[in-house]
Coordinates of C-alpha atoms in Angstrom, one line a residue:
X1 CA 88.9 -115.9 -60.5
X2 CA 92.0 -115.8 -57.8
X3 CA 90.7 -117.4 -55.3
X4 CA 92.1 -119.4 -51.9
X5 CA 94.1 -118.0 -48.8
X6 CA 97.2 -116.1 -48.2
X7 CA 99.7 -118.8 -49.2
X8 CA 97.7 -118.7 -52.1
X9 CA 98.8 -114.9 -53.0
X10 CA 100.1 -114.1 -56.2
X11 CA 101.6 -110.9 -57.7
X12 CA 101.0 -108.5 -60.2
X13 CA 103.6 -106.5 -61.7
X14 CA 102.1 -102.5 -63.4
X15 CA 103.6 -100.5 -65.5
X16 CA 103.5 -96.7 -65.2
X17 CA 104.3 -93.7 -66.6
X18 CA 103.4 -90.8 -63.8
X19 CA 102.2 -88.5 -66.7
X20 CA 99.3 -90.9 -68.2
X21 CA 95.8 -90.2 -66.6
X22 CA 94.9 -93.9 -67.7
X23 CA 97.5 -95.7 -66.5
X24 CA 96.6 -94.0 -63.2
X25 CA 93.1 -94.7 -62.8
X26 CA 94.4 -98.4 -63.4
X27 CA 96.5 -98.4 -60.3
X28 CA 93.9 -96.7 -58.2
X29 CA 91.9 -99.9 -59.5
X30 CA 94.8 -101.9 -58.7
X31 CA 94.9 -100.6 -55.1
X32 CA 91.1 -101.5 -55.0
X33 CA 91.7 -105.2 -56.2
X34 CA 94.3 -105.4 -53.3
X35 CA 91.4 -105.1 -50.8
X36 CA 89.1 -107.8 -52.2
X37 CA 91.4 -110.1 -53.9
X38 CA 94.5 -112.8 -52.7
X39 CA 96.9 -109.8 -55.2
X40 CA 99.6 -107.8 -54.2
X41 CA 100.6 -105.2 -56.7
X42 CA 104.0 -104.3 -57.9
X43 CA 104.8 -100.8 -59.6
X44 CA 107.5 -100.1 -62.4
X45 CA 108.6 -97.8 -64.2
X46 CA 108.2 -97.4 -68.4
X47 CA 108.1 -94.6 -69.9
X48 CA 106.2 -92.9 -72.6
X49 CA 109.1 -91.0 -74.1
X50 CA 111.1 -94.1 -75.1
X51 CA 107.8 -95.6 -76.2
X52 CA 107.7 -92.6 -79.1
X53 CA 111.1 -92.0 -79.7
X54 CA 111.8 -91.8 -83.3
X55 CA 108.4 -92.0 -84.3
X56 CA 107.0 -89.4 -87.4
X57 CA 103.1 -90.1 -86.4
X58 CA 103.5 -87.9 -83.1
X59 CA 101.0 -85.2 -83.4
X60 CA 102.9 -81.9 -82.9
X61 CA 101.1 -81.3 -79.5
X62 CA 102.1 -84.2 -77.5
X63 CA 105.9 -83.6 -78.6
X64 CA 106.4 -81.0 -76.3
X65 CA 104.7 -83.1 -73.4
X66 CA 107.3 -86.4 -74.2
X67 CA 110.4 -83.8 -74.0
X68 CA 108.8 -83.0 -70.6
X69 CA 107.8 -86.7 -69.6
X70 CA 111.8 -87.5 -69.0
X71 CA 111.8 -85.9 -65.8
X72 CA 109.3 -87.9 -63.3
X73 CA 110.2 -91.1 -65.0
X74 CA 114.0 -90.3 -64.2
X75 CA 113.2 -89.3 -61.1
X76 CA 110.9 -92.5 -60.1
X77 CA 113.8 -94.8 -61.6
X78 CA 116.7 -93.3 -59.7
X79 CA 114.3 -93.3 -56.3
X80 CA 114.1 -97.4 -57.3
X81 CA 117.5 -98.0 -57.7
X82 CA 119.0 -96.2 -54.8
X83 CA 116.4 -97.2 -52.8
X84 CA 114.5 -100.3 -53.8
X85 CA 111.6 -101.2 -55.7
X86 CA 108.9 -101.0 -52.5
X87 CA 109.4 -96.6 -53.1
X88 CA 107.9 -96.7 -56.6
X89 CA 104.3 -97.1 -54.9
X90 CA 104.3 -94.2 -52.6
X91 CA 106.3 -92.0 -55.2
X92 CA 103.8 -92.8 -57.8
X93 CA 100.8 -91.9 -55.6
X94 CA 102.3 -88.7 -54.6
X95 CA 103.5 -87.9 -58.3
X96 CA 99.8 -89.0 -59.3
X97 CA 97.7 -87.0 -56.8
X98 CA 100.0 -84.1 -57.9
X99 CA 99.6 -84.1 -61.2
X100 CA 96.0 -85.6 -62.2
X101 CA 94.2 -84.7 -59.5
X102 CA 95.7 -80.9 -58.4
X103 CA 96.8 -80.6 -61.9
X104 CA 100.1 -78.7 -61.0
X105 CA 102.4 -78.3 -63.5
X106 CA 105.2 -80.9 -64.2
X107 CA 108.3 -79.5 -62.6
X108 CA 111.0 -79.1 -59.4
X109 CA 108.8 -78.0 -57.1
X110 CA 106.0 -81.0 -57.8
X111 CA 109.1 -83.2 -57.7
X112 CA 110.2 -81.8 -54.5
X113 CA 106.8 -81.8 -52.9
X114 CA 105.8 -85.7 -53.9
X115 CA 109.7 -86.8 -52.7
X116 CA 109.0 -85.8 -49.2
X117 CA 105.4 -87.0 -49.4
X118 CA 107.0 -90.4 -50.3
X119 CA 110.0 -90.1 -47.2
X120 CA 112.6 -89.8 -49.9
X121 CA 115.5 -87.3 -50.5
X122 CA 114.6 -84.0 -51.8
X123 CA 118.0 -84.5 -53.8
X124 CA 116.7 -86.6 -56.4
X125 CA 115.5 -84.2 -58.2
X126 CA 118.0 -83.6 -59.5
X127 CA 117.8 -86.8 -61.5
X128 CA 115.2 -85.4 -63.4
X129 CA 117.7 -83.7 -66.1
X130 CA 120.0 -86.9 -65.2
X131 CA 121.0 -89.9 -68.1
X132 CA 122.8 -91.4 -65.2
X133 CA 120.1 -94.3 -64.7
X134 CA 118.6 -94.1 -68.5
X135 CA 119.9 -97.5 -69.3
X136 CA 118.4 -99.2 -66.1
X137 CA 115.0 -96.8 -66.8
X138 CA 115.1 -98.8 -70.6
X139 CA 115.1 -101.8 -68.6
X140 CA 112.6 -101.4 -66.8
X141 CA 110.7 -99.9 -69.7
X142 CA 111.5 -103.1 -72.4
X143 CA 110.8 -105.4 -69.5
X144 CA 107.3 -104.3 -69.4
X145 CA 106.8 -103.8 -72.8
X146 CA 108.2 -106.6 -74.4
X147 CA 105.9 -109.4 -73.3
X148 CA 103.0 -107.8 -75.0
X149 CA 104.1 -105.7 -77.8
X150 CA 105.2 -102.2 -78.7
X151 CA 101.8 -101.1 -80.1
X152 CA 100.3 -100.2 -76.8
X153 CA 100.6 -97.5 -74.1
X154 CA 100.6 -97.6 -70.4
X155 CA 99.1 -99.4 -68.3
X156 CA 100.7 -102.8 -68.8
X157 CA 99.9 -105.2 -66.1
X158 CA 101.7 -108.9 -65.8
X159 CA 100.3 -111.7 -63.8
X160 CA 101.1 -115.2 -63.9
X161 CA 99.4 -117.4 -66.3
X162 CA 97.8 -121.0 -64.9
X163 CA 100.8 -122.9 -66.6
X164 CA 103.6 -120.7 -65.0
X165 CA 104.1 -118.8 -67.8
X166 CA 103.6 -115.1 -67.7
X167 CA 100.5 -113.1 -68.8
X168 CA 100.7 -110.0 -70.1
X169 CA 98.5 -107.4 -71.1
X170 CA 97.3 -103.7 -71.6
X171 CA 94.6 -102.3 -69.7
X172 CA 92.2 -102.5 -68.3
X173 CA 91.5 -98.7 -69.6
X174 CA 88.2 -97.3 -67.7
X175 CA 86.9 -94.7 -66.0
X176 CA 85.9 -94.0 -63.2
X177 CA 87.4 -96.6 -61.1
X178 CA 85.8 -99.7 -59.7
X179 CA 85.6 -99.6 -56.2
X180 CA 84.8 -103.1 -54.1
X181 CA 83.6 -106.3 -54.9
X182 CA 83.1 -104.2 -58.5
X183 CA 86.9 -104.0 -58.6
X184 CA 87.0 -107.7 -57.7
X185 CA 85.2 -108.7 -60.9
X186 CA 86.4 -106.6 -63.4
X187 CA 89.9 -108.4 -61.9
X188 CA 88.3 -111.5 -62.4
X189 CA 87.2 -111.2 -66.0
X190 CA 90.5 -109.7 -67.1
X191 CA 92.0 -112.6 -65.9
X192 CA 90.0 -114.5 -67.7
X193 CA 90.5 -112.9 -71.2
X194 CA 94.1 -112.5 -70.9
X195 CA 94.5 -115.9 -69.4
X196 CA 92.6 -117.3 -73.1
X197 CA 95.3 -118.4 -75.7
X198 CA 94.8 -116.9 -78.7
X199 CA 93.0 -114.0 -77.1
X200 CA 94.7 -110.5 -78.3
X201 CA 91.9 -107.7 -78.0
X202 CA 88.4 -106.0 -76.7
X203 CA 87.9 -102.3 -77.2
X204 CA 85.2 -99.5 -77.9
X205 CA 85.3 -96.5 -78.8
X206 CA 85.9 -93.6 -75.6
X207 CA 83.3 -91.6 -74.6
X208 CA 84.3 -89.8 -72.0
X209 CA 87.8 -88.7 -70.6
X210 CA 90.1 -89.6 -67.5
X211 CA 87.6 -89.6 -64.4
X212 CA 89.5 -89.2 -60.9
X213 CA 87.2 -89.8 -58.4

């Protein structure tokens, strides 16, 4: 459990893709831990596209949804670049509401819409159908990824381990999201898991899909 006072703080570094309903939920939780925990929580961008590229196992439907996942993650990376990494969190929450919540279709005019939500430029949308920042949106993606393996999804979280070191980890996946002191624990217990050498893996079968409350 995190406990102590402000100078006892510590970060936590997510990593999203705007287009997964799991790896939202997670960040709403994240948001939740903020308020009952000593965490602050840091967005990034990786993307789900990369993730598949050059795989054969891609079921036929999702292919047409990675060719469309470029996009937001474009977008999101050129906002972070021109702009700074503290953009990515009320981009992310505007791209999220948009898309998981209203369920409006992926394009220009959600783009538009969650850029002035967020205070940024209209004109990056135009990134969407960019490459201009795809080798700093890899970086992003690899430095996310790499810590805990390319056999997961999104959400990855990092948080620093009790030696220094870095944890990371994917997950928590669940539905609906803790709220409170409920957030707090679930935090806590993560944590705890990840923090356990030699620890790689709890999981159950879903029975029920994306939840956003």
């Amino acid at each position: 459990m995190v406990t102590g006072m402000a100078e006892d703080r510590v970060t936590a570094d997510m990593w999203f893709d705007p287009r997964c309903p799991w790896a939202w939920i997670t960040s709403r939780w994240l948001l939740e831990v903020e308020q009952v925990r000593p965490v602050d929580i840091r967005f990034h961008v990786m993307s789900l596209s990369i993730l598949n590229e050059g795989r054969d196992d891609v079921p036929e439907q999702y292919k047409e949804g990675l060719a469309k996942g470029w996009a937001p993650v474009r977008i999101a990376i050129a906002a972070e670049q021109k702009f700074g990494n503290d953009v990515l969190r009320p981009l992310y929450t505007a791209l999220g509401n948009r898309i998981h919540h209203e369920q409006q279709e992926l394009g220009d005019e959600l783009y538009r819409a969650a850029l002035v939500e967020a205070g940024l430029p209209v004109d990056l949308v135009q990134y969407g159908e960019s490459t201009e920042f795809d080798e700093q949106l890899r970086e992003s993606h690899f430095a996310g990824m790499n810590p805990v393996g390319m056999d997961v999804g999104t959400p990855v979280i990092h948080v620093p381990g009790p030696d220094g070191e870095t944890v990371a980890f994917f997950g928590p996946v669940v539905t609906p999201r803790p709220r409170g002191e409920a957030a707090g624990r679930l935090w806590d217990g993560t944590l705890l898991v990840a923090g356990t050498p030699g620890f790689y893996e709890i999981k159950r079968t879903r029975t029920v899909g994306p939840v956003f409350d």
